[in-house]
Coordinates of C-alpha atoms in Angstrom, one line a residue:
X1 CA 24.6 152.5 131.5
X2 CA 25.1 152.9 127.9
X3 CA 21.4 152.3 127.1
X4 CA 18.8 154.6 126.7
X5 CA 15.1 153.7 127.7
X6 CA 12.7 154.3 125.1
X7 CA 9.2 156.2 125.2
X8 CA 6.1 153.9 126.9
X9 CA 8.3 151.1 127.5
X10 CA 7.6 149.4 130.6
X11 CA 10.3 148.5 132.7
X12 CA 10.2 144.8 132.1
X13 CA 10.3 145.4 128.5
X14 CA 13.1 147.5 128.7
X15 CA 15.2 144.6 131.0
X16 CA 14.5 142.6 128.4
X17 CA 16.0 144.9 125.5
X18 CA 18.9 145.2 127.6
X19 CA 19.5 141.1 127.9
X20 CA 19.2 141.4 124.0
X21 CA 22.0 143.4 123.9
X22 CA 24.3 142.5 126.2
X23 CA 27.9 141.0 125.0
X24 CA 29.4 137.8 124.5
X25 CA 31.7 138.3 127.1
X26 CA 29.0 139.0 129.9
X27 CA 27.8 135.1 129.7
X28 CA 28.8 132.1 132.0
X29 CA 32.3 130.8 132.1
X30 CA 30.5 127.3 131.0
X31 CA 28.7 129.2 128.8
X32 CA 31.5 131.0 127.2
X33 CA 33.5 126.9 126.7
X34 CA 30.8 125.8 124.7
X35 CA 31.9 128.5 122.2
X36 CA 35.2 126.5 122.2
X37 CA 34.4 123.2 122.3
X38 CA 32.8 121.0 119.4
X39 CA 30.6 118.1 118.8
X40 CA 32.0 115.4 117.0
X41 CA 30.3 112.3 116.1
X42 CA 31.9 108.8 116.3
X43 CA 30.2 106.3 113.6
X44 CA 30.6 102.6 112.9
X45 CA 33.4 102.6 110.0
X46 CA 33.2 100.5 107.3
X47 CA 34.1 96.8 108.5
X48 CA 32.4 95.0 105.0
X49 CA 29.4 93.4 104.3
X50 CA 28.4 92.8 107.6
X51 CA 25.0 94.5 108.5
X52 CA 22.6 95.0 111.9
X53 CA 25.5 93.4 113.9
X54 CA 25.1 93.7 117.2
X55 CA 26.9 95.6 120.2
X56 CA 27.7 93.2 122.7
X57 CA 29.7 95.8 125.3
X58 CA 30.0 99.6 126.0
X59 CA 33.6 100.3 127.0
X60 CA 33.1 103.9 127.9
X61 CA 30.9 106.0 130.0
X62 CA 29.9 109.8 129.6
X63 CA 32.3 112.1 130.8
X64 CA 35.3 110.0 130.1
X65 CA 38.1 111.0 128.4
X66 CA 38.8 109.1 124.9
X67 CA 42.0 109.4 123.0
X68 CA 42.5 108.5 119.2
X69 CA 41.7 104.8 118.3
X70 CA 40.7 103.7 122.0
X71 CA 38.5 101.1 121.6
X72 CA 34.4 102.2 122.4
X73 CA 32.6 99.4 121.7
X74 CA 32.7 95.4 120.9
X75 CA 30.7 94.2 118.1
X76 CA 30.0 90.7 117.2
X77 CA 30.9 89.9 113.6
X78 CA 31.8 86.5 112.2
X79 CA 31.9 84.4 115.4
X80 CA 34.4 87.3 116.5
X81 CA 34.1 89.8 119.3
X82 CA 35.3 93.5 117.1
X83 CA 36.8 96.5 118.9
X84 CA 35.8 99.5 117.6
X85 CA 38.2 102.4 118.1
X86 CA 37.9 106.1 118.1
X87 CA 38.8 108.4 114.8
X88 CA 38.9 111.8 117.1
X89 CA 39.8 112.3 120.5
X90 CA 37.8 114.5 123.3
X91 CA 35.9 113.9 125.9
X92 CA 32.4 111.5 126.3
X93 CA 29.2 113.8 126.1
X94 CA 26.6 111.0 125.1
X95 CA 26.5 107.7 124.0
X96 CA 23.8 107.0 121.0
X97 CA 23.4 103.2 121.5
X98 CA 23.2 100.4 124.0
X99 CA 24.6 97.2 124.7
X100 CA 21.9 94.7 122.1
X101 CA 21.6 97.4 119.6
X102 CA 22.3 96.5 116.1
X103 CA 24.1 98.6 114.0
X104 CA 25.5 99.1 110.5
X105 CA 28.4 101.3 109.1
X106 CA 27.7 104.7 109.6
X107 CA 25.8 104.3 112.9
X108 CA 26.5 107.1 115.3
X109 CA 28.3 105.4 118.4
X110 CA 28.4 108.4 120.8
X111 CA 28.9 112.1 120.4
X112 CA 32.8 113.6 121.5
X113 CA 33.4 117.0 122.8
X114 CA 37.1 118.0 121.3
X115 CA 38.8 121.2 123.1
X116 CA 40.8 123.9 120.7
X117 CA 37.7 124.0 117.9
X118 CA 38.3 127.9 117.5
X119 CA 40.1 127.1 114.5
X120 CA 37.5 125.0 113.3
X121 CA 35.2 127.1 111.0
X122 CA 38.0 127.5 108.6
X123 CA 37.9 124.2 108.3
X124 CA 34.9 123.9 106.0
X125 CA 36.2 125.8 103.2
X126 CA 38.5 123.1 102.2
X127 CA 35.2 121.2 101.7
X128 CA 33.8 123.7 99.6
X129 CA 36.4 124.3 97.7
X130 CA 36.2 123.7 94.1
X131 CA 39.4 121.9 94.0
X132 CA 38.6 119.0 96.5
X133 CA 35.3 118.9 94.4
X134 CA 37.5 118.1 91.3
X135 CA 40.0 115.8 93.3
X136 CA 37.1 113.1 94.0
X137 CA 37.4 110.3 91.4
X138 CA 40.9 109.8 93.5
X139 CA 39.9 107.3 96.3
X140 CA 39.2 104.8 93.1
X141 CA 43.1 104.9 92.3
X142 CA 43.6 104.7 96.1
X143 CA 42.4 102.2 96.2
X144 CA 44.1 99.7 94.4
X145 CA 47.1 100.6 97.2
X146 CA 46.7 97.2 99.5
X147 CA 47.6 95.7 96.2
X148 CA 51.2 96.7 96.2
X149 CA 53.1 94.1 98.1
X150 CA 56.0 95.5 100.5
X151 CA 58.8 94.3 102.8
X152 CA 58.0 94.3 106.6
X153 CA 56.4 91.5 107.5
X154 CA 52.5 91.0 109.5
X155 CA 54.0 91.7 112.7
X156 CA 56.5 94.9 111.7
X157 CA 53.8 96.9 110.3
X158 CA 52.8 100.8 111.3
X159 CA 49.3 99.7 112.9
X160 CA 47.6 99.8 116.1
X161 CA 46.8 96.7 118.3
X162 CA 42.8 97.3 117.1
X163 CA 43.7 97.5 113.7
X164 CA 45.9 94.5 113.6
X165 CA 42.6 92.4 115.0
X166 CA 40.7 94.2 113.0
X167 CA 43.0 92.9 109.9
X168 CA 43.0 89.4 111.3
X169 CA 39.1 88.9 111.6
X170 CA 38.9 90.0 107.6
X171 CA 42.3 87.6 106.8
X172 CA 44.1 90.5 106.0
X173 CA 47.8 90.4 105.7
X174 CA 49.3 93.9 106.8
X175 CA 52.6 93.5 105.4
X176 CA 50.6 93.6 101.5
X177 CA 48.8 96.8 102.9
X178 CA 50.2 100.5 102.2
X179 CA 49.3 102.7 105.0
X180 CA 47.6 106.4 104.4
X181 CA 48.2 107.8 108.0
X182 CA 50.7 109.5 109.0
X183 CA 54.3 107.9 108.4
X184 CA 52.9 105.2 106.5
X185 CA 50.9 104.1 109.5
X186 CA 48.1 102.0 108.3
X187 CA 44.6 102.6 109.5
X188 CA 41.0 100.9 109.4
X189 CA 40.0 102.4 106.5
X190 CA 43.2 100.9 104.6
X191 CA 42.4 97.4 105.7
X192 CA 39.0 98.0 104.5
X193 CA 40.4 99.0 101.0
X194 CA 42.1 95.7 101.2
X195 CA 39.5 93.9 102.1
X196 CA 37.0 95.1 99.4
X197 CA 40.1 95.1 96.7
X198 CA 39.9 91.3 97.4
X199 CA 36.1 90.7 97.4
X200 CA 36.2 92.8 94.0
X201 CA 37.2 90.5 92.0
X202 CA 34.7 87.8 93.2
X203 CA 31.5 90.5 92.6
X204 CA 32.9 90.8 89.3
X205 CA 33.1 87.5 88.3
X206 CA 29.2 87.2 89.0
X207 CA 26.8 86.4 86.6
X208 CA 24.5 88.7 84.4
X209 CA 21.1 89.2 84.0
X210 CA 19.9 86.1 82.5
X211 CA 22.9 83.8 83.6
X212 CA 23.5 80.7 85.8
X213 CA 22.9 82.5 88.2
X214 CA 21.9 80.8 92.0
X215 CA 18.1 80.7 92.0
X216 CA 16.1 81.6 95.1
X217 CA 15.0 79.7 97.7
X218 CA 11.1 79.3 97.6
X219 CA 8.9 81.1 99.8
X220 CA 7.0 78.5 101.3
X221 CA 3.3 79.3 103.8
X222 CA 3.6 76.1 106.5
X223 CA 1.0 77.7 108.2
X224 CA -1.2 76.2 105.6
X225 CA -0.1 72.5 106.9
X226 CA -0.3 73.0 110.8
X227 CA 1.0 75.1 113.2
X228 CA 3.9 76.8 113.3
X229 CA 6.6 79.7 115.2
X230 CA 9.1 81.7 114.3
X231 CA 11.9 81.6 116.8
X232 CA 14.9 83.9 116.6
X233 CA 17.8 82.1 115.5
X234 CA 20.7 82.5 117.7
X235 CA 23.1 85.4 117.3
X236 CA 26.3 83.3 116.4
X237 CA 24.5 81.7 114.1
X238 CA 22.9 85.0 112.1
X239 CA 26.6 86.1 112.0
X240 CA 28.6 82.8 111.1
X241 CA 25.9 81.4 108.5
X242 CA 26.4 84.3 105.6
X243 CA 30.3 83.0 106.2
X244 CA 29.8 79.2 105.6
X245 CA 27.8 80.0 103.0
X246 CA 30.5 82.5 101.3
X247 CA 33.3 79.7 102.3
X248 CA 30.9 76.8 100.3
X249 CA 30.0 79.0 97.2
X250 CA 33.7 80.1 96.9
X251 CA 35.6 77.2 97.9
X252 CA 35.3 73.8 95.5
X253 CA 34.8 71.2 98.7
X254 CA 36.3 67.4 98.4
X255 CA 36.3 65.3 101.6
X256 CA 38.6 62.2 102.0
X257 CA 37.5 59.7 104.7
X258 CA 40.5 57.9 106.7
X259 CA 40.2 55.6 109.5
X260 CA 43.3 55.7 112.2
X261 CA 43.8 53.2 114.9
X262 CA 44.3 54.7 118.4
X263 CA 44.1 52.0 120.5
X264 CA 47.4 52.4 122.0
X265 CA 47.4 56.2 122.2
X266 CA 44.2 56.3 124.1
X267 CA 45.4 53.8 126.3
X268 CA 47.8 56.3 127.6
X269 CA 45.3 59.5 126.7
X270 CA 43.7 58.1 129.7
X271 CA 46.7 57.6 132.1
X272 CA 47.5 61.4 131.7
X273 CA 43.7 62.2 131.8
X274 CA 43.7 60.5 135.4
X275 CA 46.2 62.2 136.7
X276 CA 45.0 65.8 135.3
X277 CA 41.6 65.4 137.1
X278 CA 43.7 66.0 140.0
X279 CA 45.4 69.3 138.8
X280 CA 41.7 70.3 137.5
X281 CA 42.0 69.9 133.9
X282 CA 41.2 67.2 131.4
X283 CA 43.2 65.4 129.0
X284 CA 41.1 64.9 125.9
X285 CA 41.7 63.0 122.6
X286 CA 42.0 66.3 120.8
X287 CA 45.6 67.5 122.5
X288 CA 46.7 64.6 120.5
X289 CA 44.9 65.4 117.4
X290 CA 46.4 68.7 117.7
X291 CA 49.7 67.4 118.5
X292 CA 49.4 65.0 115.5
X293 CA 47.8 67.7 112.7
X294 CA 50.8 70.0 113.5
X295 CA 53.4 67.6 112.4
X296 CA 51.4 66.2 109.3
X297 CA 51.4 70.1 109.0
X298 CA 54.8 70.3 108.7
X299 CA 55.2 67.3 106.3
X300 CA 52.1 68.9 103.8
X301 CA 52.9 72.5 104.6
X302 CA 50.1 73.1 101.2
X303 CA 47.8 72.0 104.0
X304 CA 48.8 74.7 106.3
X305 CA 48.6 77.2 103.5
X306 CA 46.1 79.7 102.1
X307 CA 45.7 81.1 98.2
X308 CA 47.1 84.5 97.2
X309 CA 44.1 87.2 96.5
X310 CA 45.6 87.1 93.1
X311 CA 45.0 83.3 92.7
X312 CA 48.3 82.1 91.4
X313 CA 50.1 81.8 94.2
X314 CA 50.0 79.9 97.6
X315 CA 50.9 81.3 100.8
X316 CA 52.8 79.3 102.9
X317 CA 52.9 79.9 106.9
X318 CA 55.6 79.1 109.1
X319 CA 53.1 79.1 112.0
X320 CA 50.5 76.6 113.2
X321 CA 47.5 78.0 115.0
X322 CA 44.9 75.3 115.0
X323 CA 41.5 76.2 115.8
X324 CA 39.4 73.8 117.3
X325 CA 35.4 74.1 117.0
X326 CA 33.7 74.3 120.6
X327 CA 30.0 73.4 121.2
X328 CA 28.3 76.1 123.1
X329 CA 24.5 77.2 124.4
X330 CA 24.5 80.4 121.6
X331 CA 26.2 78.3 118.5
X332 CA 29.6 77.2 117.7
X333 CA 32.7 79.0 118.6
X334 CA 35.6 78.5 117.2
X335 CA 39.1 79.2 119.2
X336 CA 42.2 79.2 118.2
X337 CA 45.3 77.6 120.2
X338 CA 48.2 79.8 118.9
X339 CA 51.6 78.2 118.2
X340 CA 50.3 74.8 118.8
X341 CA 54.3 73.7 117.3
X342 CA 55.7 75.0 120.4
X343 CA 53.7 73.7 122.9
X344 CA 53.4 69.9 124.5
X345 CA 50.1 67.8 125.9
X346 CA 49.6 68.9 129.0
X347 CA 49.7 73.0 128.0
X348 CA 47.8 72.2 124.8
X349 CA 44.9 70.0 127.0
X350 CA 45.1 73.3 129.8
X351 CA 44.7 75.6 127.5
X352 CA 41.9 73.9 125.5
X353 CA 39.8 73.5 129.3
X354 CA 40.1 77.4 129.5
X355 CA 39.4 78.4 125.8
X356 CA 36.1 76.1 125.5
X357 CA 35.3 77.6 129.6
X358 CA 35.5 81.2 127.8
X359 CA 33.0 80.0 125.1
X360 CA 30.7 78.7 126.9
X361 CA 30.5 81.9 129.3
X362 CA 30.3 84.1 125.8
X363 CA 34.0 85.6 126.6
X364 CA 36.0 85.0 124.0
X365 CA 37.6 88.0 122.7
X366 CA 38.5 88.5 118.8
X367 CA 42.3 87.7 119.5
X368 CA 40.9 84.3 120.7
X369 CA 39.4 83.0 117.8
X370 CA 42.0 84.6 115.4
X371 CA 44.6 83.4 113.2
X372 CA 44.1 79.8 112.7
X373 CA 46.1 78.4 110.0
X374 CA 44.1 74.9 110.6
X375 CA 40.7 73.8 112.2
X376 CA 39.7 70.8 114.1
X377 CA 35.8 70.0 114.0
X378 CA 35.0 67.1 116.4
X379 CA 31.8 65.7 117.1
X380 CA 33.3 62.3 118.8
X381 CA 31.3 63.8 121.8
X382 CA 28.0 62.4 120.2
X383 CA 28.4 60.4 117.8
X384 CA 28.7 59.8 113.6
X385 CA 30.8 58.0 111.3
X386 CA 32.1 60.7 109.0
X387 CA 30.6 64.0 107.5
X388 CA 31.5 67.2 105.5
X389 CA 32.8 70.0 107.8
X390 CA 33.2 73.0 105.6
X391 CA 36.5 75.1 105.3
X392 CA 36.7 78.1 107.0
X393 CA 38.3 80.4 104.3
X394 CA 40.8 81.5 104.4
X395 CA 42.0 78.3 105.4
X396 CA 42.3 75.5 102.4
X397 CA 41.2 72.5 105.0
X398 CA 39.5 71.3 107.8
X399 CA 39.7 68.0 109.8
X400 CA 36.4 66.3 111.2
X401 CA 36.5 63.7 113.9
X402 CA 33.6 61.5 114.6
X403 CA 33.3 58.7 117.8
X404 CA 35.8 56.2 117.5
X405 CA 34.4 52.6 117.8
X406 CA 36.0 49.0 118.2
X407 CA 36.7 47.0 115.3
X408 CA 38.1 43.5 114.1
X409 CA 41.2 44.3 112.2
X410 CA 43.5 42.0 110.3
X411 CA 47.2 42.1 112.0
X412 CA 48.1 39.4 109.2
X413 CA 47.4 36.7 110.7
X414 CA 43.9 37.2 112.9
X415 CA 41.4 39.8 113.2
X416 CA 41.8 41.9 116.5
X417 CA 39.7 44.1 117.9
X418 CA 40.9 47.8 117.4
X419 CA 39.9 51.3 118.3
X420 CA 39.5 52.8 115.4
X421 CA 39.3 56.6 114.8
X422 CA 37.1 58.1 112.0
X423 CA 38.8 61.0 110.0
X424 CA 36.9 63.3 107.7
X425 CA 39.5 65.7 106.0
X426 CA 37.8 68.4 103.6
X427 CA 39.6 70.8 101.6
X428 CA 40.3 73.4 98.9
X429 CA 40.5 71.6 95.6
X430 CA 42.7 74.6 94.2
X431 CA 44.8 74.4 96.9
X432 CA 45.1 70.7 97.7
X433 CA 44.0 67.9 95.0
X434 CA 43.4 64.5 96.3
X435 CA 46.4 62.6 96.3
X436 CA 47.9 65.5 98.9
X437 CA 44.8 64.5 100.8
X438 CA 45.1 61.0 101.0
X439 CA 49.4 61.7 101.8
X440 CA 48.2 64.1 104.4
X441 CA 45.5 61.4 106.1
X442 CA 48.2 58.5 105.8
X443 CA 50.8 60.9 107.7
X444 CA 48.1 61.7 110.5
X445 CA 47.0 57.7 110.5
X446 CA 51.0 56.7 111.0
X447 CA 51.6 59.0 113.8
X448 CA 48.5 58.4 115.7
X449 CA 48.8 54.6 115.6
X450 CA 51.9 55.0 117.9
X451 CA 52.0 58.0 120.7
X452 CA 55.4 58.0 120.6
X453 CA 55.8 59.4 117.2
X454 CA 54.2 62.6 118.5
X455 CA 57.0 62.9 121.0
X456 CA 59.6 63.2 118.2

């Protein structure tokens, strides 16, 4: 009804006019909700210089439904495992990558279907207006927010568990961050701001055209001298390496050798050890070293510290988190035992077992290897007599152990033979010059040459 057939047409041509014309209203309930419902597109934000990093997990499926800032994916950036979280909420309609993808910022994730977008066409005139056109040299004044310094401390501050890790894995401290969302609550992008407000003044410093600058490495053909393969390094080791190298550009590297007996204190490491074997963990010489860096921590607090972004200051932490470097089949990890003050050998030597289990299996999570006010690199596993671990900025130092060996030492009247522990202790000259160095190794020699000085 309402249609009148035409001259000659035939009646499939005049069904077919009819379909043409027939209202919105006649289609498909499911037809009729896509007219409501819009496709929004969830990208990699900005997390810094960080490029073709790779997703290591999915945590959604299609059809689920995602609120704001659930976590999506996991990354792996800088020997850490990232969460990245949703900026819009809706529902899962397809995913755009797979676990072993490698992505940058701006990398669709996966496309979410938001209910209510009626509203949404007006949205696009604020876009086009003039105005907003006008308002963009703004974000360069924003900018410089993260820079303003307030009152509540790390763990007060307006942010969500995802954003907090995210601030830890780029040493970000919330409490000098001023938050843009709603109610001063501080998102991603403001920790990014921070981030790059910190790096700025590094890329500024850098030389011109011309300068000192550092020269390239030479391409070299080996081909031409016998055979040879590329093999593909592994994937800790493509993400850690452009970090050593920023921490050994940046950071003016001085290592102090030190030699601590430990005779007695391994005497009884392996008492405790025997009876742990029992209870299914291991009592290792680094639970003492642990034990033993925390006080000289305490004593040399400058060793615990880290310097201010603005480079005249040091921070100083009332927290010990030592991180510990762990040997695995993809590269070195490095965990982080959290309030290692508060905590005696047995739980330090537990905890160690299970955090070095979790690296090995490629499950550490970013809140694992976060933190660390400290870091222990041992290699007394294998062997050496001292080397040049590099700091792991932001730290300002980092303690490598090499095997411990006998030696004949003079007691004052004879030479005795002695375990003797290798200490290789290398450090931020801005932050620590070498007379702290040498106090700091003497502390750590005096309280390692008699187990029960770690007990007070």
């Amino acid at each position: 009804m309402g249609h009148q057939d035409r001259a000659g047409e035939s009646p499939e041509q005049v069904r077919h006019r009819r379909r043409q014309a027939e209202p919105a209203a006649r289609l498909k309930p499911a037809e009729r909700e896509d007219t409501t419902k819009m496709a929004i597109e969830v990208k990699i934000p900005d997390i810094g210089d960080f490029h073709d990093v790779p997703v290591v997990n999915i945590l959604v499926s299609v059809g689920d439904t995602v609120a704001l800032e659930d976590p999506l994916v996991e990354l792996e950036s800088d020997k850490a495992t990232l969460e990245v979280p949703s900026d819009a909420a809706g529902v899962v309609k397809e995913i755009k990558l797979s676990v072993g993808s490698k992505v940058s910022e701006g990398a669709v994730i996966l496309l979410l279907e938001a209910e209510g977008a009626a509203a949404a066409p007006a949205q696009p005139a604020k876009a086009a207006a003039p105005a907003t056109a006008a308002a963009a040299p703004a974000p360069a004044a924003a900018a410089a927010a993260p820079a303003a310094v307030t009152d509540v401390g790390f763990g007060k501050a307006h942010a969500s568990p995802s954003v907090r890790a995210f601030a830890r894995t780029l040493g970000i401290d919330l409490a000098k961050v001023n938050g843009s969302g709603r109610k001063g609550r501080i998102l991603r992008e403001d920790v990014t701001k921070a981030f790059k407000s910190v790096a700025a003044p590094a890329a500024a410093g850098a030389p011109a055209q011309g300068g000192m600058g550092i020269p390239p490495i030479p391409v070299v053909d080996f081909s031409k001298f016998g055979p040879v393969e590329d093999v593909e390094m592994p994937r800790i080791k493509k993400i850690s390496g452009p970090a050593l190298h920023r921490s050994w550009l940046n950071i003016p590297h001085v290592t102090h050798n030190e030699e601590a007996d430990i005779t007695d204190l391994d005497l009884y490491r392996k008492e405790l050890d025997t009876a742990a074997k029992a209870d299914g963990y291991r009592v290792t010489l680094l639970s003492f070293m642990i034990k033993a860096c925390v006080s000289a921590l305490k004593t040399h607090w400058e060793v615990n510290s880290s310097i201010h972004p603005d480079g005249d200051k040091l921070i100083r932490k009332d927290f010990y988190n030592i991180g510990f470097a762990a040997d695995t089949p993809n590269g070195l990890m490095v965990p982080v035992i959290k309030a290692a003050d508060r905590k005696g050998i047995v739980e330090i030597s537990k905890e160690l077992g299970a955090l070095s289990a979790k690296a090995r299996d490629g499950k550490l999570k970013g809140e694992d290897m976060s933190g660390a006010t400290f870091t222990i690199s041992s290699l007394g596993g294998i062997g050496g007599t001292s080397f040049t671990p590099i700091v792991n900025a932001p730290e300002v130092a980092i303690l490598g152990l090499t095997r411990s060996k006998m030696a004949p030492v003079w007691d004052g009247e004879a030479f005795v033979p002695r375990n003797m522990q290798p200490l290789s202790l290398s450090y931020d000259h801005r932050a620590i010059d070498g007379a702290l160095a040498a106090r700091f190794c003497a502390t750590l020699k005096f309280l390692l040459g008699d187990v029960r000085r770690l007990m007070l």
